[in-house]
Short mmCIF file of C-alpha atoms in Angstrom, two decimals:
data_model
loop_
_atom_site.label_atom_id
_atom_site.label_comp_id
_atom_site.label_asym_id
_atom_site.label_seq_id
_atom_site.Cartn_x
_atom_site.Cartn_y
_atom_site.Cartn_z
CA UNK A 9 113.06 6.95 147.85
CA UNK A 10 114.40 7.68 144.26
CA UNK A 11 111.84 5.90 142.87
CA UNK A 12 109.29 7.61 144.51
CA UNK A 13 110.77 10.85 143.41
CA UNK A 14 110.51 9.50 139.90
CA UNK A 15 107.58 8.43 140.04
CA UNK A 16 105.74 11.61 141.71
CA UNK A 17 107.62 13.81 138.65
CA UNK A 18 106.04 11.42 135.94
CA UNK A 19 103.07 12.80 133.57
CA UNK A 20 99.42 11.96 134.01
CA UNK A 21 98.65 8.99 132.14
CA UNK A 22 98.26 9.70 128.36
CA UNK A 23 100.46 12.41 128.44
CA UNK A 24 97.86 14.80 129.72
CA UNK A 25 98.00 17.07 132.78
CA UNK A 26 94.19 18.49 133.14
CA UNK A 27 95.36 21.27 135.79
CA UNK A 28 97.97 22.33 133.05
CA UNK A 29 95.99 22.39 130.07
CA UNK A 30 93.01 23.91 132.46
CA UNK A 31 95.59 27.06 133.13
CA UNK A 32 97.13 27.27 129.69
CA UNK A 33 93.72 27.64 128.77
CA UNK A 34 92.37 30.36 130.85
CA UNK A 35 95.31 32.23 129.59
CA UNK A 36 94.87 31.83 126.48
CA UNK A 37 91.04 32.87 126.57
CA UNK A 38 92.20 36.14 128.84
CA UNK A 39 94.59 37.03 126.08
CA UNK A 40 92.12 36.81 123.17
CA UNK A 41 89.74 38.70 124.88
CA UNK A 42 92.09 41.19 126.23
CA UNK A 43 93.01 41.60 122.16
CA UNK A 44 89.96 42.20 120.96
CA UNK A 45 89.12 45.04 123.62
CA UNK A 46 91.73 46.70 122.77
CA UNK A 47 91.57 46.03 118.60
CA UNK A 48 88.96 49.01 118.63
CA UNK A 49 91.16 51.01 120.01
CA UNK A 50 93.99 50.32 118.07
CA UNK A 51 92.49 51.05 114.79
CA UNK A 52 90.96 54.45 116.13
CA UNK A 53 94.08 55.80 117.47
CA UNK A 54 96.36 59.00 116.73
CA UNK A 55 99.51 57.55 116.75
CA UNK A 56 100.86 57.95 112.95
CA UNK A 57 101.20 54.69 111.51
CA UNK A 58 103.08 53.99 108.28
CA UNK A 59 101.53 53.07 105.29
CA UNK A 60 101.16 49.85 103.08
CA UNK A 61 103.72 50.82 100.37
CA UNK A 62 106.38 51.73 102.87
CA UNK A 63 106.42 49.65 105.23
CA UNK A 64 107.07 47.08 102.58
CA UNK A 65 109.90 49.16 100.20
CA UNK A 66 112.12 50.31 103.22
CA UNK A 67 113.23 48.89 106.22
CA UNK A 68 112.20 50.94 109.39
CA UNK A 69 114.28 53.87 110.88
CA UNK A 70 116.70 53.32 113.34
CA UNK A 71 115.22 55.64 116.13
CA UNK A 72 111.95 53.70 115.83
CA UNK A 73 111.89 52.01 119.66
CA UNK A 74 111.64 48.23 119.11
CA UNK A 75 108.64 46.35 118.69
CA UNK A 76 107.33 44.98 122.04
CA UNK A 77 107.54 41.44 123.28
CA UNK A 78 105.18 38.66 121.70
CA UNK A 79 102.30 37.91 123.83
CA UNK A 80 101.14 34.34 125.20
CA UNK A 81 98.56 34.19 122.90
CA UNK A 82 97.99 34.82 119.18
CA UNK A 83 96.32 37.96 118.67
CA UNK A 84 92.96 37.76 116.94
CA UNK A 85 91.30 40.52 115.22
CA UNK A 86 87.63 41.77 116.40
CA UNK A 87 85.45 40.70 113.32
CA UNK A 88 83.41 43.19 111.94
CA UNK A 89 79.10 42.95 112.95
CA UNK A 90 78.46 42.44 109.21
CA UNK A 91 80.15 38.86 109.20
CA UNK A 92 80.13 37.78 113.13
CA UNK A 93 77.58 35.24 113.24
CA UNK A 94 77.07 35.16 116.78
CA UNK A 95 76.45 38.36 118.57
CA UNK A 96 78.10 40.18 120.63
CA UNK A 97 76.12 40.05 123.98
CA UNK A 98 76.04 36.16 123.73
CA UNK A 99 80.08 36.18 122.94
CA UNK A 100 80.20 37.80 126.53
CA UNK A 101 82.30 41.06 125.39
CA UNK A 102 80.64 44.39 126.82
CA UNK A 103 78.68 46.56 124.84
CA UNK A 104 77.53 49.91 125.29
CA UNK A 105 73.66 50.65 125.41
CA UNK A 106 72.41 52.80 122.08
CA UNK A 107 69.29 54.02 121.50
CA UNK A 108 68.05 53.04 117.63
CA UNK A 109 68.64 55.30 115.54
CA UNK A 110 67.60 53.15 111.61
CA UNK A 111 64.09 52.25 111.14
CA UNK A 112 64.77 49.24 111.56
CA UNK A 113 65.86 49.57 114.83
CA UNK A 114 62.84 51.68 115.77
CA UNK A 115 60.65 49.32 114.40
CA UNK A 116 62.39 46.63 117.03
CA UNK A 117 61.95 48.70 119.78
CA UNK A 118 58.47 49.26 119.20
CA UNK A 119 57.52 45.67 119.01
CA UNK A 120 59.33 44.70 122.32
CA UNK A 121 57.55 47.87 123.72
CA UNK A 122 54.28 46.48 122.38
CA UNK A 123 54.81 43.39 123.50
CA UNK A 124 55.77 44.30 127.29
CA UNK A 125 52.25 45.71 127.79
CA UNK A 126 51.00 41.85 128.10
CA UNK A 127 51.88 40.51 131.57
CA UNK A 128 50.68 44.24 132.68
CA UNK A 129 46.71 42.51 131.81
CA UNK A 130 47.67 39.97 134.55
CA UNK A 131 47.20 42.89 137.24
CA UNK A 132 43.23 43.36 137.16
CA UNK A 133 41.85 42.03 140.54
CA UNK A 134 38.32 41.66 139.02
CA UNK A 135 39.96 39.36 136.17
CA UNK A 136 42.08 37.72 138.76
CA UNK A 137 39.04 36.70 141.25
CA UNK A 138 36.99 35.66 138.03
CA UNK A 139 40.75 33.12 137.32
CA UNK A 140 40.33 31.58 141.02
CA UNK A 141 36.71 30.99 141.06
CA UNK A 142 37.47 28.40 138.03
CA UNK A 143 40.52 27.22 139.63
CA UNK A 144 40.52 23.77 141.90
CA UNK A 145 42.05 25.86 144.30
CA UNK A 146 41.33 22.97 147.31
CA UNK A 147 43.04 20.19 144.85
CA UNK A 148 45.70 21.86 143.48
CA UNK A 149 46.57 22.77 147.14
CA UNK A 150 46.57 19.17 148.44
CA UNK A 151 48.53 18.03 145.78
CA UNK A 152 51.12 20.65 146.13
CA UNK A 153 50.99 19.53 149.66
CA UNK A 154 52.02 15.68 149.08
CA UNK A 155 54.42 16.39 146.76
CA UNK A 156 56.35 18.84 148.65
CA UNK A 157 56.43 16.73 151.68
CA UNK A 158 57.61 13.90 149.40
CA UNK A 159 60.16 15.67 148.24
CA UNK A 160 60.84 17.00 152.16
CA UNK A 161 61.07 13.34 152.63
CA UNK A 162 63.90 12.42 150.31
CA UNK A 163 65.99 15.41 150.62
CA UNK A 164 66.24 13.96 154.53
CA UNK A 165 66.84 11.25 153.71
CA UNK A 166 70.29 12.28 152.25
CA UNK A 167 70.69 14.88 153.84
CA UNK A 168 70.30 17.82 151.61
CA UNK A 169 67.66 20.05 150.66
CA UNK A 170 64.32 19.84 148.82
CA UNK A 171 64.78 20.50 144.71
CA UNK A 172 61.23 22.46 144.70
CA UNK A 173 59.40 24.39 147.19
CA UNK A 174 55.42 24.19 148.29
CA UNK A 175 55.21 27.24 145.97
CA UNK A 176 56.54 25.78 142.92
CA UNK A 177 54.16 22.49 143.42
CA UNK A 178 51.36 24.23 143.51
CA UNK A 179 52.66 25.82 140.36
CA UNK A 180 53.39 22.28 138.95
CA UNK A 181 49.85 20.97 140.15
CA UNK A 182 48.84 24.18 137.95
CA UNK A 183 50.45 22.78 135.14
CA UNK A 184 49.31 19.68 135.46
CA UNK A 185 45.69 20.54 135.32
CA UNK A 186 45.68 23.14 132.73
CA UNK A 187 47.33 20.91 129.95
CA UNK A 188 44.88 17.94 131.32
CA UNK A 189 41.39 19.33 132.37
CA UNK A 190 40.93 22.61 131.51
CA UNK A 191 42.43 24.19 128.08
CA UNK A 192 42.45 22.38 124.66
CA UNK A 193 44.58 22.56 121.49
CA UNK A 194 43.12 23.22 118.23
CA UNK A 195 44.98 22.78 114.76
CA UNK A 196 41.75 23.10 112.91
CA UNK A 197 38.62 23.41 114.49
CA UNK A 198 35.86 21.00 113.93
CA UNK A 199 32.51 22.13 112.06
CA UNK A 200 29.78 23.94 114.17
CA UNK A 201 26.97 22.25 112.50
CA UNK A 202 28.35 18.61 111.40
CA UNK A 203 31.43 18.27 113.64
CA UNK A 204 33.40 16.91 110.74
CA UNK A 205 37.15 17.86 110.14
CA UNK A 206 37.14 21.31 108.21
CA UNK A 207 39.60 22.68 105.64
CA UNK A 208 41.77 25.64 106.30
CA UNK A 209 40.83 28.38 103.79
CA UNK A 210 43.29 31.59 104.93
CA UNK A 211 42.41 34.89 107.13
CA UNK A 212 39.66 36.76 107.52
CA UNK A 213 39.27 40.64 108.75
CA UNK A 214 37.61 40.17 112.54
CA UNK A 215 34.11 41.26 113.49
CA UNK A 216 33.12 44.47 115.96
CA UNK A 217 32.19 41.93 118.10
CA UNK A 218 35.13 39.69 117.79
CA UNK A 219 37.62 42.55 118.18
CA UNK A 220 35.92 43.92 120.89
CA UNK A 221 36.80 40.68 122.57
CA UNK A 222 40.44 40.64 121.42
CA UNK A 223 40.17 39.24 118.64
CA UNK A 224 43.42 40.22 116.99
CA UNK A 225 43.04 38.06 113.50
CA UNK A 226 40.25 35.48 112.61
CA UNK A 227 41.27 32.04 110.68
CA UNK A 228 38.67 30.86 108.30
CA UNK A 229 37.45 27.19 107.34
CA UNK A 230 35.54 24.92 105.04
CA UNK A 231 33.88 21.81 106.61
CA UNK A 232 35.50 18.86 104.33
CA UNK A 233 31.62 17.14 104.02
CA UNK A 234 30.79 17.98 101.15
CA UNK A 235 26.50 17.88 101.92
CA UNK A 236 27.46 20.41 104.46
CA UNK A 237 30.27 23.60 103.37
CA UNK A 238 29.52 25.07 106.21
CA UNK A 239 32.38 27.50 107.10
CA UNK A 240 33.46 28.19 110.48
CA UNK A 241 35.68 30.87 112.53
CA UNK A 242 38.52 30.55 115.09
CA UNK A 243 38.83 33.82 115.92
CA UNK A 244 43.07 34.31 117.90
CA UNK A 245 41.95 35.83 121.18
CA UNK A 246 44.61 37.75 122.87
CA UNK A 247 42.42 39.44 125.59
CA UNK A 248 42.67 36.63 128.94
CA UNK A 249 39.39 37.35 130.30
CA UNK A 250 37.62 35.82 126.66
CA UNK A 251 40.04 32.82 126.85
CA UNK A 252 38.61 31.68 129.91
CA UNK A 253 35.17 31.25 128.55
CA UNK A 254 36.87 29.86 125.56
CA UNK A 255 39.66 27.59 127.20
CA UNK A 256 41.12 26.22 123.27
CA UNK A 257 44.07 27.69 121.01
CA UNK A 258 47.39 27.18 120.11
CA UNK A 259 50.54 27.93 122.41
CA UNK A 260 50.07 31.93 122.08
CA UNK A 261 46.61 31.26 123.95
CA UNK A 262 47.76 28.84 126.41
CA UNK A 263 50.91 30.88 127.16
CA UNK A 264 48.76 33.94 127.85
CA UNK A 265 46.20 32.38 129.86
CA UNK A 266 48.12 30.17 131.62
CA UNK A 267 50.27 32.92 133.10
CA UNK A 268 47.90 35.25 134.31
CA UNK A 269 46.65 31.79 136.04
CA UNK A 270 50.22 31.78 137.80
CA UNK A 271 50.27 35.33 138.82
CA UNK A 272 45.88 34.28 140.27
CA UNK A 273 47.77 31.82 142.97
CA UNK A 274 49.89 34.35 144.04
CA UNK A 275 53.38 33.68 141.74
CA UNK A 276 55.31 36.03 140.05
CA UNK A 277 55.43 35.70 136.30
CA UNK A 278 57.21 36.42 133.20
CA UNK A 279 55.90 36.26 129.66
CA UNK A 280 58.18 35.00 127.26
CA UNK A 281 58.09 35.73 123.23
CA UNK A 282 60.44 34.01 120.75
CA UNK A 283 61.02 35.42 117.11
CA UNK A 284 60.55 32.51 115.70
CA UNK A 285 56.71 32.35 116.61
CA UNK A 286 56.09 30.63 119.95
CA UNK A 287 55.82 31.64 123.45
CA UNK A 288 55.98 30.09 126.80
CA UNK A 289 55.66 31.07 130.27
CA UNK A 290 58.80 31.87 133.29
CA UNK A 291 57.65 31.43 137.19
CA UNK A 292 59.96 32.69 139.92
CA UNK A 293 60.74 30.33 142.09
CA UNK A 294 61.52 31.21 145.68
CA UNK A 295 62.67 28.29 146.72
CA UNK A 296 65.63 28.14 144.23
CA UNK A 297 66.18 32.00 143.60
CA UNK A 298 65.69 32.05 140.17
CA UNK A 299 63.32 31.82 136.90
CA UNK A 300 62.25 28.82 135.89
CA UNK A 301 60.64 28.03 132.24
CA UNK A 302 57.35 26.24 132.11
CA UNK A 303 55.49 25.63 128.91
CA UNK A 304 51.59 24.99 129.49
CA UNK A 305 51.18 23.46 125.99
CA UNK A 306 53.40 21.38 126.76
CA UNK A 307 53.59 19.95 129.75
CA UNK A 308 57.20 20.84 130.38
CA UNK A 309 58.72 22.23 133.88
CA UNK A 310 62.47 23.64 133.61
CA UNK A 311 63.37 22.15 130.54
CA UNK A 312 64.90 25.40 128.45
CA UNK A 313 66.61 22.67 125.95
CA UNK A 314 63.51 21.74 124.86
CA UNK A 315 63.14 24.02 121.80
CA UNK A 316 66.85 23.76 120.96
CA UNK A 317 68.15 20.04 121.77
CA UNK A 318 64.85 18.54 121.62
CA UNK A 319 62.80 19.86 118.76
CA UNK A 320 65.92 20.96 116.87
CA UNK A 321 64.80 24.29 116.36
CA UNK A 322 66.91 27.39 116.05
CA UNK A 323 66.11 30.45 118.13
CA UNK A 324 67.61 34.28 117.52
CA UNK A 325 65.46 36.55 120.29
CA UNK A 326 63.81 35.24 123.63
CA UNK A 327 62.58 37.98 125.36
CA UNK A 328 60.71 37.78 128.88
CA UNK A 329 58.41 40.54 130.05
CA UNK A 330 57.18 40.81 133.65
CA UNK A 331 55.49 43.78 135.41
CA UNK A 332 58.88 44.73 136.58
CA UNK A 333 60.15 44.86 133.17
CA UNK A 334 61.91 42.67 130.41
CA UNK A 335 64.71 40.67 130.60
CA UNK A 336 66.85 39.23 127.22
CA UNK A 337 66.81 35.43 128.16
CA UNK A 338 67.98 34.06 125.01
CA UNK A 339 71.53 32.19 126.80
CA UNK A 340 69.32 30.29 129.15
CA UNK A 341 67.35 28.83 125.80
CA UNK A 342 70.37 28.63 123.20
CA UNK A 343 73.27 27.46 124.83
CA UNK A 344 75.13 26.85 121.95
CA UNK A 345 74.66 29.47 119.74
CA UNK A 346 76.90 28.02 116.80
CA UNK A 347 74.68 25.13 116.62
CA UNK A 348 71.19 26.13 117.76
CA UNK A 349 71.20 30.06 117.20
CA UNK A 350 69.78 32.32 114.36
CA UNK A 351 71.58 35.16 113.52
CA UNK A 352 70.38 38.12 115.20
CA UNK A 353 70.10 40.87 112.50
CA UNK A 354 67.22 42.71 113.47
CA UNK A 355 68.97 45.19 115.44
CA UNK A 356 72.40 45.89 116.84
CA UNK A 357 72.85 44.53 120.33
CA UNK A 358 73.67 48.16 121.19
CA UNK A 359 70.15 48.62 120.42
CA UNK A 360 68.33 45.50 121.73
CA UNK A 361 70.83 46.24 125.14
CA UNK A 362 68.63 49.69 125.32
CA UNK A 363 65.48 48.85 124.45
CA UNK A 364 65.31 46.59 126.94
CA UNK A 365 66.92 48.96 129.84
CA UNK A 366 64.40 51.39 128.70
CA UNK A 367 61.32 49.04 129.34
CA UNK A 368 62.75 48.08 132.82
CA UNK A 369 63.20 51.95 133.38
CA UNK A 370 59.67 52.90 132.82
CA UNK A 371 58.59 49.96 134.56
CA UNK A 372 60.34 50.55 137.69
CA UNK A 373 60.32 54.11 137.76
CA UNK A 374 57.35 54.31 139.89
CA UNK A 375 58.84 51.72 142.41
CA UNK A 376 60.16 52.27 146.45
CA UNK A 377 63.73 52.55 146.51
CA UNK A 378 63.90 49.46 148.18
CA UNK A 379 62.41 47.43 145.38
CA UNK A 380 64.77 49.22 143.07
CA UNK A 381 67.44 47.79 144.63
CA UNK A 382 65.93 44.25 145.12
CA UNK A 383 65.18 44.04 141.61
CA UNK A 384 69.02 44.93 140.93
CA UNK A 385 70.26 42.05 142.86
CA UNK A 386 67.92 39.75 141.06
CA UNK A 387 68.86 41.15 137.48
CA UNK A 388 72.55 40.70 138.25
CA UNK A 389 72.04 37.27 139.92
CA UNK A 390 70.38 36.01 136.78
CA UNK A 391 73.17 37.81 134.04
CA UNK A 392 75.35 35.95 136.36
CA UNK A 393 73.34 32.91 135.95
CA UNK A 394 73.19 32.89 132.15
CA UNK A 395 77.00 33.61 132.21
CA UNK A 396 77.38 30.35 133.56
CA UNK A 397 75.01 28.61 130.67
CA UNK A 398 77.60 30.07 127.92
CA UNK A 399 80.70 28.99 130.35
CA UNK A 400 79.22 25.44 130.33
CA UNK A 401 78.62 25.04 127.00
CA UNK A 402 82.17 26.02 126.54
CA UNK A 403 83.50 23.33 128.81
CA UNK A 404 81.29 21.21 126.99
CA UNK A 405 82.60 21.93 124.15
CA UNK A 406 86.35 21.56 125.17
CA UNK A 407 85.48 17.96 126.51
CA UNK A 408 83.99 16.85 123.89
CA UNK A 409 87.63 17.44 122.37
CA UNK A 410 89.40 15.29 124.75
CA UNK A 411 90.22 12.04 124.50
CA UNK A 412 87.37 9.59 125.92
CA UNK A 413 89.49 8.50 128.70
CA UNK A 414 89.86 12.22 130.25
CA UNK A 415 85.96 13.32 129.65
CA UNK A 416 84.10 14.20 133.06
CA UNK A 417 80.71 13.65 133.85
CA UNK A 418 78.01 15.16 131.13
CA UNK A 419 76.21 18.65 131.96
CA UNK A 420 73.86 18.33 134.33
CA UNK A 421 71.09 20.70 132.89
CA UNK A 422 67.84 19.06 132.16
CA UNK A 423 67.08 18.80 128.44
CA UNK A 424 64.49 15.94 126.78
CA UNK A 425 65.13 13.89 123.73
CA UNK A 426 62.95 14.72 120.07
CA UNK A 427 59.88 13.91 119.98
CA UNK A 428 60.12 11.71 117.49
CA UNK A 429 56.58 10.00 118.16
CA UNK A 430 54.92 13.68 116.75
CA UNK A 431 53.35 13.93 113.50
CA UNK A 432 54.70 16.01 111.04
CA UNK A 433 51.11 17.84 110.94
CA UNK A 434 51.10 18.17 114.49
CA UNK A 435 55.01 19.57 114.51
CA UNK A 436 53.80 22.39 111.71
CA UNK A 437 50.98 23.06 113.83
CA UNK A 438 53.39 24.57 116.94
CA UNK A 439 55.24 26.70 114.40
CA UNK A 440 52.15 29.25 114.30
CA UNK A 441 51.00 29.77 117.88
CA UNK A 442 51.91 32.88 118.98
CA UNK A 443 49.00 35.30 119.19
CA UNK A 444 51.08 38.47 120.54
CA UNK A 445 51.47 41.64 118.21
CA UNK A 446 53.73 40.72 115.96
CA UNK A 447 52.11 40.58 112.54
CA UNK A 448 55.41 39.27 110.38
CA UNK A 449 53.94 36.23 109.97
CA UNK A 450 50.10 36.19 109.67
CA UNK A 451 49.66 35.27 106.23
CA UNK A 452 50.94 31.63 107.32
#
C-alpha cells in the first residue's frame, strides 16, 4: 500500500504535469490580459500621482496606505498602435467601433464601400437565367449525386456523419467544371492575327465600347513575330454578364464570375478581396454551418492556408462581401499573424471595426426582423469560429515549445504544401489578378 501511495504522488514522466502547466497557463494569459485592460485606465486616471524626481529623492510618506499585493502574473504594459505589429482585433482585446475621421481613413472606407457593391450584381434574375442556360445543370447534378451518397456511404460505415452535404457537391462539381471546361487563364494573350506569343507593352485608356462593357482598364501587347507587330487588347472586364461570353482572365475574373455562378444554383455567396491583389470566392455551407473558401482559379475547396502556408505569402486585409453585408475574415486566412501577417496600417481597427458594421447596417436595414436576428446568430457563430483559429494557433505555438515526447497530435485544419512545381512566371502572374476597384496597383 505505501508504495502505491508513492507511486500515485510521483511526477509525470520528464518532470512535466500537462494539467498543471495547462492551468498555470490560463492564469497567466487571464492576468496579462486583465493588465492591459486596465493599463488605459491607469494612465488616464485622476488620482495624483507623484512625479519622476520625487519619487526617486525621498522616500514615501508614512500615511501613504501600502502598496497592494503582487499579482500572479507580471504585469505587461499595453504597447502603443504606432509600434504593435499585430493589431488589435486579431490580438483578441475589444475595441470600440469609430467612424474615420483622417483621410486616410475615409479613403478606406470608401474602397470597402466600393467594393461591397459587387456580390449585389449577382442578384439580376435575367443575368442569372442567362448563367444556368450555360451551366451542365443535368451533370453537375448527377455528380453531386454520387458523391454525396459516397460520402453517405462512409460516414455509415463508421458511424458518424457525412463531411459535405448534396449542396456543397454540387458546389464542388461547380468547381470542378469551371477550372476544367469552361473559363481559361491568360498571362498574356496570344496574337489575333498570327497566334504567336505577344509582348506586354503597359496600359491603355479603354474604349466607349469597352467600358460600356465593364471594361475597367485595358492591357496592351506587341505580337513577338517580328513580320507581324500586330498589337492586341485584353481589356479587365469586371461586369459578369461580358465574362460569360468571354470565359478567360486572371483570378479577379474567375472570382467574379465564378460566384455569381454559385449564387445561379441556388448557394449563398460571399466575395472575398485581399489587399495584397487577389480574390477568391466563400460558399455557405448548410450542411456544416459555416463559410467555406473556394478558389475557382485554383481548384481549391476549404483550404484557407493556401495563400499563407502554401504560397508563403503575407496577407494584412481579407474582407468578404455578401448581399447581407461584409464580414472581416482575415483570422480564418492568417492564422499566425507574426509569421504570415502584414501590418495593417491603413486604418485603425476602430475604423475598419465601423466601416464594416456600417456596410452590414445598410445592407440589412431593409430586412424582416426575423432575418435580422438570423443573420446575428450566424455573425456571432463565425467571430466565435475565427476565435478558435487564433486559440489554435496559440496551442500550436505552445507545443511546438514542448519537448517532443509531450507534443499532441498536429492541427487538424486542412492546409497544402508550396507549389513548388510553378514557374516563377506563372507565380508573378497570380500577383496581379484582381480586377475590383482598387486602382493602387494598376501601373503593374
Amino acid at each position: 500500500m505505501a508504495d502505491g501511495r508513492h507511486r500515485a504522488n510521483q511526477p509525470a514522466p520528464n518532470g512535466y504535469d500537462a494539467s498543471s502547466l495547462t492551468n498555470e497557463f490560463e492564469q497567466l494569459m487571464r492576468t496579462k490580459r486583465l493588465n492591459r485592460l486596465h493599463e488605459p485606465s491607469r494612465s488616464h486616471s485622476n488620482s495624483p500621482s507623484p512625479s519622476p524626481m520625487s519619487s526617486s529623492a525621498f522616500p514615501p510618506p508614512p500615511t501613504r496606505a501600502p502598496p497592494p499585493p503582487p499579482s500572479l502574473g507580471t504585469p505587461v504594459a499595453a504597447p502603443s498602435p504606432k509600434s504593435s505589429t499585430t493589431p488589435t482585433a486579431l490580438r483578441g482585446l475589444p475595441i470600440m467601433p469609430s467612424p474615420p475621421q483622417d483621410p486616410a481613413s475615409l479613403k478606406f472606407y470608401n474602397l470597402l464601400k466600393g467594393l461591397s457593391v459587387t456580390p449585389t450584381k449577382y442578384e439580376n434574375p435575367g443575368l442569372l437565367d442567362e448563367a444556368l442556360s450555360v451551366i451542365p445543370l443535368d451533370r453537375l447534378y448527377s455528380e453531386a449525386e454520387e458523391e454525396s451518397q459516397i460520402m453517405q456511404a462512409q460516414a455509415a460505415s463508421v458511424g458518424g456523419k457525412p463531411e459535405w452535404g448534396y449542396q456543397d457537391c454540387v458546389i464542388r462539381a461547380l468547381l470542378r467544371w469551371f477550372k476544367g471546361s469552361f473559363f481559361q487563364f491568360v498571362n498574356n494573350p496570344p496574337c489575333s492575327r498570327c497566334h504567336m506569343p505577344t509582348i506586354a507593352q503597359g496600359m491603355t485608356p479603354p474604349t466607349p465600347d469597352e467600358t460600356a462593357r465593364g471594361a475597367t482598364r485595358v492591357e496592351l501587347y506587341r505580337c513577338s513575330d517580328t513580320s507581324c507587330t500586330a498589337h492586341e487588347r485584353f481589356p479587365r472586364y469586371s461586369d459578369v454578364w461580358q465574362l460569360l461570353q468571354t470565359r478567360r482572365g486572371r483570378a479577379g475574373e474567375w472570382a467574379n464570375c465564378f460566384s455569381m455562378l454559385c449564387r445561379a444554383v441556388g448557394a449563398r455567396v460571399r466575395w472575398v478581396w485581399n489587399s495584397e491583389d487577389h480574390v477568391w470566392t466563400e460558399v455557405y455551407s448548410e450542411h456544416q454551418r459555416r463559410w467555406v473558401h473556394v478558389d475557382s482559379c485554383e481548384g481549391a475547396w476549404d483550404q484557407p492556408r493556401l495563400y499563407t502556408e502554401g504560397w508563403q505569402r503575407k496577407l494584412s486585409y481579407c474582407v468578404a462581401f455578401s448581399i447581407d453585408g461584409a464580414t472581416d475574415v482575415t483570422r480564418r486566412y492568417v492564422r499566425n499573424f507574426s509569421r504570415h501577417g502584414n501590418p495593417r496600417n491603413r486604418a485603425p481597427e476602430e475604423v475598419v471595426l465601423w466601416s464594416i458594421h456600417e456596410i452590414r447596417r445598410k445592407r440589412r436595414e431593409n430586412m424582416s426582423k426575423t432575418d435580422q436576428r438570423r443573420l446575428i446568430k450566424e455573425d456571432e457563430r463565425e467571430e466565435k469560429e475565427l476565435r478558435c483559429y487564433m486559440a489554435s494557433a496559440l496551442a500550436a505555438e505552445i507545443n511546438n515549445m514542448l519537448p517532443q515526447g509531450l507534443t499532441g497530435r498536429p492541427e487538424d485544419q486542412k492546409h497544402p504544401g508550396a507549389r513548388q512545381e510553378a514557374s516563377t512566371e506563372w507565380l508573378a502572374a497570380r500577383g496581379h489578378g484582381n480586377s475590383g476597384p482598387d486602382r493602387s496597383r494598376e501601373g503593374r
